[in-house]
Tab-separated table of C-alpha atoms in Angstrom:
chain	number	residue	atom	x	y	z
G	1	MET	CA	56.209	151.306	-121.536
G	2	SER	CA	54.763	153.170	-124.556
G	3	ARG	CA	53.449	151.253	-127.293
G	4	ARG	CA	53.578	152.385	-131.022
G	5	TYR	CA	51.900	149.853	-132.607
G	6	PHE	CA	50.096	147.190	-130.198
G	7	GLY	CA	46.880	148.047	-128.711
G	8	THR	CA	44.610	145.671	-126.404
G	9	ASP	CA	44.552	143.009	-129.047
G	10	GLY	CA	47.408	143.111	-131.391
G	11	ILE	CA	47.791	145.834	-133.921
G	12	ARG	CA	44.616	147.216	-135.463
G	13	GLY	CA	43.738	150.003	-137.875
G	14	GLN	CA	42.334	151.271	-141.123
G	15	ALA	CA	43.588	149.108	-143.953
G	16	ASN	CA	45.959	150.724	-146.395
G	17	LYS	CA	46.706	153.729	-143.616
G	18	ALA	CA	49.177	153.931	-141.218
G	19	PRO	CA	49.818	151.669	-139.280
G	20	MET	CA	48.109	149.044	-141.002
G	21	THR	CA	49.934	149.189	-144.215
G	22	PRO	CA	51.867	146.259	-146.299
G	23	ASP	CA	55.068	147.495	-145.199
G	24	LEU	CA	54.047	147.428	-141.588
G	25	ALA	CA	52.838	143.795	-141.916
G	26	MET	CA	55.829	142.866	-143.928
G	27	ARG	CA	57.911	144.324	-141.078
G	28	VAL	CA	55.905	142.349	-138.397
G	29	GLY	CA	56.929	139.088	-139.920
G	30	ILE	CA	60.633	139.885	-139.993
G	31	ALA	CA	60.338	140.902	-136.839
G	32	VAL	CA	58.386	138.247	-135.356
G	33	GLY	CA	60.388	135.662	-137.578
G	34	ASN	CA	63.590	136.749	-135.633
G	35	LEU	CA	62.419	136.705	-132.416
G	36	PHE	CA	60.686	133.172	-132.621
G	37	ARG	CA	63.994	131.810	-134.861
G	38	ARG	CA	65.440	129.746	-132.201
G	39	GLY	CA	67.509	126.602	-132.619
G	40	ASP	CA	68.529	124.768	-136.073
G	41	HIS	CA	65.094	123.522	-136.805
G	42	ARG	CA	63.103	124.627	-139.695
G	43	HIS	CA	60.788	126.964	-138.058
G	44	ARG	CA	57.241	127.405	-139.222
G	45	VAL	CA	54.287	129.945	-138.776
G	46	VAL	CA	50.526	129.613	-139.301
G	47	ILE	CA	48.756	132.267	-140.604
G	48	GLY	CA	44.926	132.564	-140.524
G	49	LYS	CA	42.362	135.521	-141.714
G	50	ASP	CA	38.826	136.380	-141.631
G	51	THR	CA	36.944	137.399	-144.656
G	52	ARG	CA	37.979	141.189	-145.269
G	53	LEU	CA	39.102	142.438	-148.429
G	54	SER	CA	42.565	143.792	-147.105
G	55	GLY	CA	43.154	140.068	-145.824
G	56	TYR	CA	44.693	139.592	-148.949
G	57	MET	CA	46.920	142.031	-148.946
G	58	ILE	CA	48.203	141.747	-145.258
G	59	GLU	CA	48.529	137.996	-146.035
G	60	ASN	CA	51.072	138.323	-148.681
G	61	ALA	CA	52.831	140.941	-147.109
G	62	LEU	CA	53.282	138.976	-143.930
G	63	VAL	CA	54.419	135.891	-145.930
G	64	ALA	CA	57.074	138.006	-147.777
G	65	GLY	CA	58.188	139.009	-144.172
G	66	PHE	CA	58.130	135.806	-142.522
G	67	THR	CA	59.954	133.770	-145.317
G	68	ALA	CA	62.594	136.776	-145.632
G	69	ALA	CA	63.277	135.959	-141.979
G	70	GLY	CA	63.701	132.145	-142.823
G	71	LEU	CA	60.272	130.767	-141.905
G	72	ASP	CA	58.311	128.285	-143.321
G	73	VAL	CA	54.626	129.695	-143.916
G	74	PHE	CA	51.303	127.547	-143.256
G	75	LEU	CA	48.415	129.394	-144.851
G	76	LEU	CA	45.066	128.387	-143.437
G	77	GLY	CA	42.654	130.764	-145.341
G	78	PRO	CA	39.601	132.008	-143.521
G	79	ILE	CA	39.289	130.550	-140.121
G	80	PRO	CA	38.242	131.597	-136.791
G	81	THR	CA	40.605	132.897	-134.436
G	82	PRO	CA	40.745	130.083	-132.007
G	83	ALA	CA	41.123	127.643	-134.545
G	84	VAL	CA	44.611	129.573	-135.377
G	85	ALA	CA	45.657	129.281	-131.898
G	86	MET	CA	44.528	125.643	-131.895
G	87	LEU	CA	46.224	124.911	-134.972
G	88	THR	CA	49.382	126.717	-133.780
G	89	ARG	CA	50.063	123.831	-131.368
G	90	SER	CA	48.770	120.937	-133.457
G	91	LEU	CA	51.159	122.058	-136.084
G	92	ARG	CA	54.061	122.589	-133.680
G	93	ALA	CA	54.309	126.334	-135.376
G	94	ASP	CA	56.593	128.536	-133.741
G	95	ILE	CA	54.337	131.445	-134.055
G	96	GLY	CA	50.606	131.709	-135.073
G	97	VAL	CA	49.140	134.932	-136.689
G	98	MET	CA	45.150	135.938	-137.165
G	99	ILE	CA	44.559	138.541	-139.712
G	100	SER	CA	41.455	140.221	-138.336
G	101	ALA	CA	39.883	143.297	-136.858
G	102	SER	CA	37.494	141.293	-135.089
G	103	HIS	CA	34.107	143.028	-134.667
G	104	ASN	CA	35.193	146.169	-136.436
G	105	PRO	CA	33.937	147.450	-139.974
G	106	TYR	CA	35.534	145.793	-143.285
G	107	GLN	CA	37.537	149.162	-143.596
G	108	ASP	CA	39.767	148.015	-140.428
G	109	ASN	CA	41.917	145.344	-140.182
G	110	GLY	CA	44.469	143.837	-137.616
G	111	ILE	CA	47.305	141.290	-136.727
G	112	LYS	CA	46.901	139.064	-133.736
G	113	LEU	CA	49.834	136.802	-132.627
G	114	PHE	CA	50.027	133.604	-130.853
G	115	GLY	CA	53.113	132.159	-129.389
G	116	PRO	CA	53.942	128.324	-129.882
G	117	ASP	CA	51.902	127.220	-126.688
G	118	GLY	CA	48.817	129.076	-128.425
G	119	PHE	CA	48.416	131.767	-126.039
G	120	LYS	CA	48.580	135.361	-127.155
G	121	LEU	CA	51.859	137.303	-126.427
G	122	SER	CA	52.750	139.229	-123.388
G	123	ASP	CA	53.188	142.843	-123.290
G	124	ASP	CA	56.878	142.252	-122.905
G	125	LEU	CA	57.362	140.381	-126.239
G	126	GLU	CA	55.129	142.911	-128.011
G	127	HIS	CA	57.313	145.609	-126.827
G	128	ARG	CA	60.374	143.569	-128.057
G	129	ILE	CA	58.630	143.004	-131.461
G	130	GLU	CA	58.013	146.797	-131.700
G	131	GLU	CA	61.891	147.396	-131.109
G	132	LEU	CA	62.846	145.023	-133.949
G	133	MET	CA	60.266	146.626	-136.121
G	134	ASP	CA	61.978	149.916	-135.972
G	135	GLU	CA	65.611	148.568	-136.325
G	136	ASP	CA	67.260	147.828	-139.704
G	137	ILE	CA	65.339	145.003	-141.459
G	138	HIS	CA	68.110	144.473	-143.466
G	139	LEU	CA	70.135	143.006	-140.729
G	140	GLN	CA	67.311	140.477	-139.804
G	141	LEU	CA	67.099	138.867	-143.153
G	142	ALA	CA	67.950	135.123	-143.912
G	143	ARG	CA	70.621	133.933	-146.118
G	144	PRO	CA	69.317	133.259	-149.695
G	145	ASP	CA	69.751	129.572	-149.138
G	146	ALA	CA	67.803	130.026	-145.862
G	147	ILE	CA	64.706	131.999	-146.971
G	148	GLY	CA	61.422	130.040	-145.964
G	149	ARG	CA	58.554	128.580	-148.159
G	150	ALA	CA	54.820	129.136	-148.067
G	151	LYS	CA	51.872	126.522	-149.121
G	152	ARG	CA	48.520	126.368	-148.448
G	153	VAL	CA	47.062	123.951	-145.841
G	154	ASP	CA	44.144	121.678	-146.524
G	155	GLY	CA	41.654	120.117	-144.093
G	156	VAL	CA	42.071	122.948	-141.485
G	157	HIS	CA	38.055	123.327	-141.351
G	158	ASP	CA	37.653	119.818	-140.468
G	159	ARG	CA	40.221	119.718	-137.732
G	160	TYR	CA	38.802	122.760	-136.300
G	161	ILE	CA	35.148	121.208	-136.246
G	162	GLU	CA	36.294	117.852	-134.804
G	163	PHE	CA	38.023	119.763	-132.058
G	164	ALA	CA	34.840	122.033	-131.129
G	165	LYS	CA	32.612	118.904	-131.239
G	166	ARG	CA	34.564	116.990	-128.777
G	167	THR	CA	34.121	119.834	-126.234
G	168	LEU	CA	30.445	119.160	-126.040
G	169	PRO	CA	29.682	116.737	-123.481
G	170	LYS	CA	29.518	112.841	-124.551
G	171	ASP	CA	25.725	112.747	-123.014
G	172	ILE	CA	24.392	115.770	-124.806
G	173	THR	CA	23.147	115.943	-128.395
G	174	LEU	CA	21.556	118.786	-130.189
G	175	ALA	CA	18.960	116.595	-131.834
G	176	GLY	CA	15.551	118.351	-131.654
G	177	MET	CA	17.148	121.854	-131.086
G	178	ARG	CA	16.419	124.395	-133.858
G	179	VAL	CA	19.497	126.991	-133.988
G	180	VAL	CA	19.738	130.077	-135.841
G	181	ILE	CA	23.439	130.914	-136.442
G	182	ASP	CA	24.776	134.546	-137.411
G	183	CYS	CA	28.270	134.036	-138.559
G	184	ALA	CA	28.805	137.954	-139.282
G	185	ASN	CA	29.926	137.119	-142.734
G	186	GLY	CA	33.176	136.430	-141.074
G	187	ALA	CA	35.722	133.638	-140.358
G	188	GLY	CA	33.263	131.222	-138.845
G	189	TYR	CA	30.771	131.379	-141.967
G	190	LYS	CA	31.681	127.648	-142.935
G	191	VAL	CA	32.768	125.659	-139.489
G	192	ALA	CA	29.998	127.127	-137.248
G	193	PRO	CA	26.935	125.691	-139.106
G	194	ALA	CA	28.781	122.478	-140.067
G	195	ALA	CA	29.728	121.789	-136.569
G	196	LEU	CA	26.254	122.363	-135.144
G	197	TRP	CA	24.690	120.320	-138.057
G	198	GLU	CA	26.958	117.509	-137.347
G	199	LEU	CA	26.068	117.385	-133.608
G	200	GLY	CA	22.342	116.990	-134.655
G	201	ALA	CA	20.954	120.579	-134.579
G	202	ASP	CA	18.299	121.936	-137.171
G	203	VAL	CA	20.698	124.792	-138.553
G	204	ILE	CA	19.637	128.005	-140.133
G	205	ALA	CA	22.594	130.229	-140.997
G	206	ILE	CA	22.533	133.648	-141.537
G	207	GLY	CA	25.502	136.104	-142.119
G	208	GLU	CA	27.338	133.428	-144.070
G	209	GLU	CA	27.651	134.816	-147.527
G	210	PRO	CA	31.109	136.954	-147.198
G	211	ASN	CA	31.809	139.080	-149.920
G	212	GLY	CA	35.121	141.226	-148.342
G	213	THR	CA	33.029	144.220	-147.417
G	214	ASN	CA	30.197	142.819	-145.546
G	215	ILE	CA	31.757	141.486	-142.568
G	216	ASN	CA	30.176	142.530	-139.174
G	217	LEU	CA	27.727	144.680	-141.402
G	218	ASN	CA	24.324	144.896	-139.890
G	219	CYS	CA	24.917	141.354	-138.384
G	220	GLY	CA	27.112	139.491	-135.872
G	221	SER	CA	27.272	139.901	-131.986
G	222	THR	CA	27.655	143.620	-132.573
G	223	HIS	CA	24.358	144.076	-134.477
G	224	PRO	CA	22.011	141.027	-133.409
G	225	VAL	CA	18.870	142.495	-134.306
G	226	ALA	CA	18.856	140.464	-137.484
G	227	LEU	CA	19.556	137.407	-135.627
G	228	SER	CA	16.607	138.375	-133.059
G	229	ARG	CA	14.301	138.655	-135.823
G	230	LYS	CA	15.216	135.319	-137.573
G	231	VAL	CA	14.890	133.538	-134.461
G	232	HIS	CA	11.258	134.789	-133.981
G	233	GLU	CA	10.389	134.329	-137.604
G	234	VAL	CA	11.494	130.544	-137.563
G	235	ARG	CA	10.598	129.905	-133.957
G	236	ALA	CA	14.106	128.883	-133.278
G	237	ASP	CA	15.105	127.409	-129.687
G	238	ILE	CA	18.245	129.430	-129.592
G	239	GLY	CA	19.977	132.186	-131.382
G	240	ILE	CA	24.083	132.126	-131.690
G	241	ALA	CA	25.735	135.413	-132.938
G	242	LEU	CA	29.289	135.323	-133.675
G	243	ASP	CA	31.573	138.383	-134.326
G	244	GLY	CA	34.118	138.697	-137.485
G	245	ASP	CA	36.606	136.380	-136.255
G	246	ALA	CA	34.578	134.044	-134.098
G	247	ASP	CA	35.966	134.514	-131.000
G	248	ARG	CA	33.082	135.988	-129.330
G	249	VAL	CA	29.664	135.171	-128.888
G	250	LEU	CA	26.145	136.608	-127.896
G	251	ILE	CA	23.327	134.154	-127.476
G	252	VAL	CA	19.532	135.368	-128.491
G	253	ASP	CA	16.861	133.434	-126.474
G	254	GLU	CA	13.334	132.091	-128.125
G	255	THR	CA	11.691	135.390	-127.237
G	256	GLY	CA	14.640	137.247	-129.298
G	257	ALA	CA	15.911	138.914	-126.276
G	258	VAL	CA	19.949	139.089	-126.339
G	259	VAL	CA	21.941	137.421	-123.560
G	260	ASP	CA	25.525	138.953	-122.894
G	261	GLY	CA	28.582	137.358	-121.988
G	262	ASP	CA	28.338	138.078	-118.077
G	263	GLN	CA	25.124	136.045	-118.017
G	264	LEU	CA	26.534	133.327	-120.194
G	265	MET	CA	29.801	132.973	-117.903
G	266	ALA	CA	27.350	132.851	-115.031
G	267	LEU	CA	25.449	130.035	-116.357
G	268	ILE	CA	28.834	128.105	-117.402
G	269	ALA	CA	30.324	128.635	-113.929
G	270	GLU	CA	27.391	127.710	-111.920
G	271	SER	CA	26.892	124.394	-114.089
G	272	TRP	CA	30.501	123.699	-113.685
G	273	ALA	CA	30.675	124.158	-110.299
G	274	ALA	CA	27.809	121.943	-109.670
G	275	ASP	CA	29.445	119.351	-111.740
G	276	GLY	CA	32.749	119.774	-109.784
G	277	LEU	CA	34.718	121.228	-112.891
G	278	LEU	CA	35.306	124.732	-111.833
G	279	ARG	CA	38.690	125.709	-110.888
G	280	GLY	CA	39.391	128.664	-108.818
G	281	ASN	CA	36.049	128.789	-107.297
G	282	GLY	CA	35.031	131.418	-109.707
G	283	ILE	CA	35.619	133.486	-112.939
G	284	VAL	CA	37.830	135.919	-114.118
G	285	ALA	CA	36.265	138.985	-116.063
G	286	THR	CA	37.212	142.560	-116.628
G	287	VAL	CA	36.367	145.942	-115.127
G	288	MET	CA	33.289	146.125	-117.545
G	289	SER	CA	31.496	142.942	-116.354
G	290	ASN	CA	28.370	143.959	-114.503
G	291	LEU	CA	28.160	144.384	-110.661
G	292	GLY	CA	25.135	142.088	-110.749
G	293	LEU	CA	27.355	139.273	-112.034
G	294	GLU	CA	29.822	139.851	-109.005
G	295	ARG	CA	26.572	139.861	-106.767
G	296	PHE	CA	25.305	136.407	-108.224
G	297	LEU	CA	28.845	134.722	-107.813
G	298	GLU	CA	29.119	135.840	-104.315
G	299	GLY	CA	25.476	134.679	-103.402
G	300	ASN	CA	26.394	131.342	-104.841
G	301	GLY	CA	29.812	130.856	-102.904
G	302	MET	CA	32.018	131.815	-105.928
G	303	SER	CA	34.220	134.968	-106.463
G	304	LEU	CA	34.585	137.397	-109.295
G	305	ALA	CA	38.320	138.244	-110.085
G	306	ARG	CA	38.633	141.467	-112.191
G	307	THR	CA	41.196	142.435	-114.750
G	308	LYS	CA	41.939	145.573	-117.158
G	309	VAL	CA	39.980	145.132	-120.367
G	310	GLY	CA	41.356	142.778	-123.076
G	311	ASP	CA	40.878	138.860	-123.245
G	312	ARG	CA	44.582	138.209	-122.996
G	313	TYR	CA	44.506	140.036	-119.774
G	314	VAL	CA	41.685	137.772	-118.530
G	315	VAL	CA	43.969	134.841	-119.709
G	316	GLU	CA	47.098	136.107	-118.134
G	317	HIS	CA	45.155	135.922	-114.411
G	318	MET	CA	43.387	132.583	-115.355
G	319	ARG	CA	46.837	130.905	-115.912
G	320	LYS	CA	48.408	132.550	-112.986
G	321	HIS	CA	45.703	131.849	-110.506
G	322	ASP	CA	44.295	128.600	-112.075
G	323	PHE	CA	40.958	129.543	-113.108
G	324	ASN	CA	39.213	127.803	-116.248
G	325	VAL	CA	36.191	130.093	-116.884
G	326	GLY	CA	36.539	134.035	-117.774
G	327	GLY	CA	35.642	136.324	-120.336
G	328	GLU	CA	33.925	139.754	-121.319
G	329	GLN	CA	30.665	141.067	-121.281
G	330	SER	CA	31.012	141.395	-125.044
G	331	GLY	CA	30.927	137.480	-125.557
G	332	HIS	CA	34.712	137.164	-125.360
G	333	ILE	CA	34.320	133.593	-123.062
G	334	VAL	CA	37.652	131.713	-122.295
G	335	LEU	CA	37.388	128.193	-121.204
G	336	SER	CA	40.844	127.020	-120.825
G	337	ASP	CA	40.040	123.398	-120.444
G	338	PHE	CA	39.414	123.354	-123.998
G	339	ALA	CA	41.199	126.548	-125.602
G	340	THR	CA	43.600	129.320	-125.004
G	341	THR	CA	41.661	132.312	-126.240
G	342	GLY	CA	38.163	133.087	-126.450
G	343	ASP	CA	36.147	130.817	-128.648
G	344	GLY	CA	32.546	131.850	-129.533
G	345	LEU	CA	31.488	128.369	-131.026
G	346	VAL	CA	32.649	126.375	-128.157
G	347	ALA	CA	31.070	128.678	-125.621
G	348	ALA	CA	27.845	128.277	-127.425
G	349	LEU	CA	28.204	124.783	-126.963
G	350	GLN	CA	28.569	124.667	-123.524
G	351	VAL	CA	25.541	126.861	-123.114
G	352	MET	CA	23.522	124.449	-125.221
G	353	ALA	CA	24.538	121.705	-123.109
G	354	CYS	CA	22.921	123.420	-120.066
G	355	VAL	CA	19.834	124.316	-121.961
G	356	GLN	CA	19.409	120.566	-123.169
G	357	ARG	CA	20.122	119.271	-119.599
G	358	MET	CA	17.755	121.529	-117.687
G	359	GLY	CA	15.062	120.930	-120.680
G	360	ARG	CA	13.627	124.451	-120.094
G	361	PRO	CA	13.617	127.530	-122.600
G	362	VAL	CA	16.746	129.569	-123.101
G	363	SER	CA	14.883	132.414	-121.674
G	364	GLU	CA	14.952	130.825	-118.367
G	365	VAL	CA	18.174	129.017	-118.475
G	366	CYS	CA	20.557	131.691	-119.505
G	367	ARG	CA	18.973	134.618	-117.123
G	368	ARG	CA	20.933	133.780	-113.947
G	369	PHE	CA	20.811	137.377	-112.364
G	370	GLU	CA	19.455	140.748	-112.687
G	371	PRO	CA	22.074	143.045	-113.934
G	372	VAL	CA	22.604	146.235	-112.234
G	373	PRO	CA	21.774	149.610	-114.379
G	374	GLN	CA	24.880	150.234	-116.469
G	375	VAL	CA	25.188	152.981	-118.901
G	376	LEU	CA	28.310	152.912	-121.371
G	377	LYS	CA	28.860	155.768	-124.044
G	378	ASN	CA	31.662	156.731	-126.297
G	379	VAL	CA	33.544	160.248	-127.499
G	380	ARG	CA	35.577	159.848	-130.277
G	381	HIS	CA	38.656	161.975	-130.341
G	382	SER	CA	41.314	162.761	-132.867
G	383	GLY	CA	44.588	161.784	-130.931
G	384	GLY	CA	46.316	162.225	-127.718
G	385	ASN	CA	44.710	161.504	-124.385
G	386	PRO	CA	41.893	163.758	-123.273
G	387	LEU	CA	41.629	161.813	-119.766
G	388	ASN	CA	45.064	163.698	-118.990
G	389	ASP	CA	43.328	167.112	-119.258
G	390	ALA	CA	43.296	168.774	-115.921
G	391	VAL	CA	39.524	169.890	-116.632
G	392	VAL	CA	38.558	165.876	-117.209
G	393	LYS	CA	40.430	164.741	-114.144
G	394	SER	CA	38.640	167.272	-112.167
G	395	ALA	CA	35.234	166.155	-113.394
G	396	ILE	CA	36.079	162.436	-112.972
G	397	ALA	CA	36.979	163.215	-109.093
G	398	GLU	CA	33.349	164.985	-108.874
G	399	ALA	CA	31.778	162.012	-110.512
G	400	GLU	CA	33.109	159.465	-108.176
G	401	ALA	CA	32.158	161.389	-105.315
G	402	THR	CA	28.667	161.719	-106.576
G	403	LEU	CA	28.436	158.102	-107.086
G	404	GLY	CA	30.219	156.774	-103.602
G	405	SER	CA	30.813	153.411	-102.693
G	406	SER	CA	27.567	151.867	-104.128
G	407	ALA	CA	28.274	152.349	-107.702
G	408	ARG	CA	31.123	151.869	-110.167
G	409	LEU	CA	32.765	154.219	-112.604
G	410	VAL	CA	35.120	153.198	-115.201
G	411	ILE	CA	36.740	155.348	-118.083
G	412	ARG	CA	39.459	154.384	-120.288
G	413	PRO	CA	40.619	154.795	-123.771
G	414	SER	CA	39.860	151.952	-126.495
G	415	GLY	CA	42.622	149.892	-127.360
G	416	THR	CA	41.471	149.315	-130.766
G	417	GLU	CA	39.648	152.669	-131.940
G	418	PRO	CA	40.153	156.448	-131.048
G	419	LEU	CA	37.440	156.480	-128.480
G	420	ILE	CA	37.142	157.154	-124.855
G	421	ARG	CA	34.666	154.744	-123.178
G	422	VAL	CA	32.691	155.898	-120.255
G	423	MET	CA	31.110	153.388	-118.069
G	424	ALA	CA	29.127	153.894	-114.782
G	425	GLU	CA	26.847	151.373	-112.996
G	426	GLY	CA	24.521	151.370	-109.710
G	427	ASP	CA	20.935	150.756	-108.501
G	428	ASP	CA	20.138	154.159	-109.400
G	429	ARG	CA	19.953	154.433	-113.126
G	430	GLU	CA	19.020	157.958	-113.149
G	431	MET	CA	22.085	159.338	-111.283
G	432	ILE	CA	24.552	157.192	-113.430
G	433	GLU	CA	22.916	158.472	-116.582
G	434	THR	CA	23.407	161.959	-115.167
G	435	VAL	CA	26.848	161.241	-114.216
G	436	VAL	CA	27.904	159.462	-117.593
G	437	ASP	CA	26.206	162.558	-119.729
G	438	GLN	CA	28.015	165.133	-117.784
G	439	LEU	CA	31.366	163.301	-118.121
G	440	ILE	CA	30.886	162.929	-121.893
G	441	ASN	CA	30.027	166.690	-122.347
G	442	VAL	CA	33.407	167.440	-120.501
G	443	ILE	CA	35.381	165.188	-122.457
G	444	SER	CA	33.757	166.365	-125.747
G	445	GLY	CA	34.531	170.054	-124.699
G	446	VAL	CA	38.128	169.137	-124.191
G	447	ARG	CA	38.108	167.388	-127.288
G	448	ASN	CA	36.667	170.169	-129.416
G	449	ALA	CA	39.037	172.988	-127.949
G	450	ALA	CA	42.109	170.861	-128.929
């Protein structure tokens, strides 16, 4: 099934350039509004956004589209993606929308969609939306007396803060814990520090002064160097790095070392299993998660189910097979007992609960296994799919033969950027580095020849 607009996480691109234009956003609103306008009741959509300058433009275009389709719009303002998913259900909306390009720079933006149950839409629904977007929009417009209204909603930050606080076990307090939180100058810049402070922590916030163009700029989960320095400077117990829309998290321990999503999932799964809370007797992760995680889980009587890259594919597998812990190495951690999508703050609270219960430093608590050497490199391309080239296919087959059964090779196009990602892992670091470099050279050669 070909996809014109949607990638692995909604629609994404450089703002004010195709496909991420006001016209497209309006068409999304009209198409989605028609698809979810069922029954005679007044239909409603909630729209949140992160702190990008282009958020105003896309928000207004979406409002035009949804109201033209006859839906009432509830505007949430800057707020984390998981809050939009939660409020979609809480406000009994027919659809939820998050305007964000997640960890991408400010020049990019995107549109993420949630159904009335708070879950991201399926591939089939996204395909149907694309079909409607390309049809005559004049046939999809509401009657003049059925045009929707739009209004700002007050108090949404407080609702999300209270929701997040309730996920911390009742016997746990963060009193006495010094926390540095990097909000990536993004959607969590108000709610995350407030929630941690209200739970008793001594909070030092950085990346909490968004100006429209500094989201993810040398900060947040994709650039944790500033957080590591701050943790060391103020002698904090833990550092928390969110991304631009606060649906992913990485942890920095008291020494300034970064802890990735694989280690955090291992910790939470082990803790929940000990408390009899873990369902599915394991976790769900993607093909990018480290082989060390898989070995750790197997050594502790648990399993690892792998999906293709994209947190919604993780969630789909979790729902189908009744798992309640899943996520991605990048820090998307889905705890379905609490949320329908990745939630950086909620995941961080579960990690902090483990730290408080064990009474040991984060460097000890969060290091559950020794990662297998893993090398990931990207090749930028100008279009098409270099992976279909015969020379590239031959090089990949040769690389797989070289690695054998004791190592893994994952090659895939990015769903959010024009990149080919090449990842290999195995116990022999020198060999996997050589394999990745050779593949990068081959793919680069094909790209340049094109």
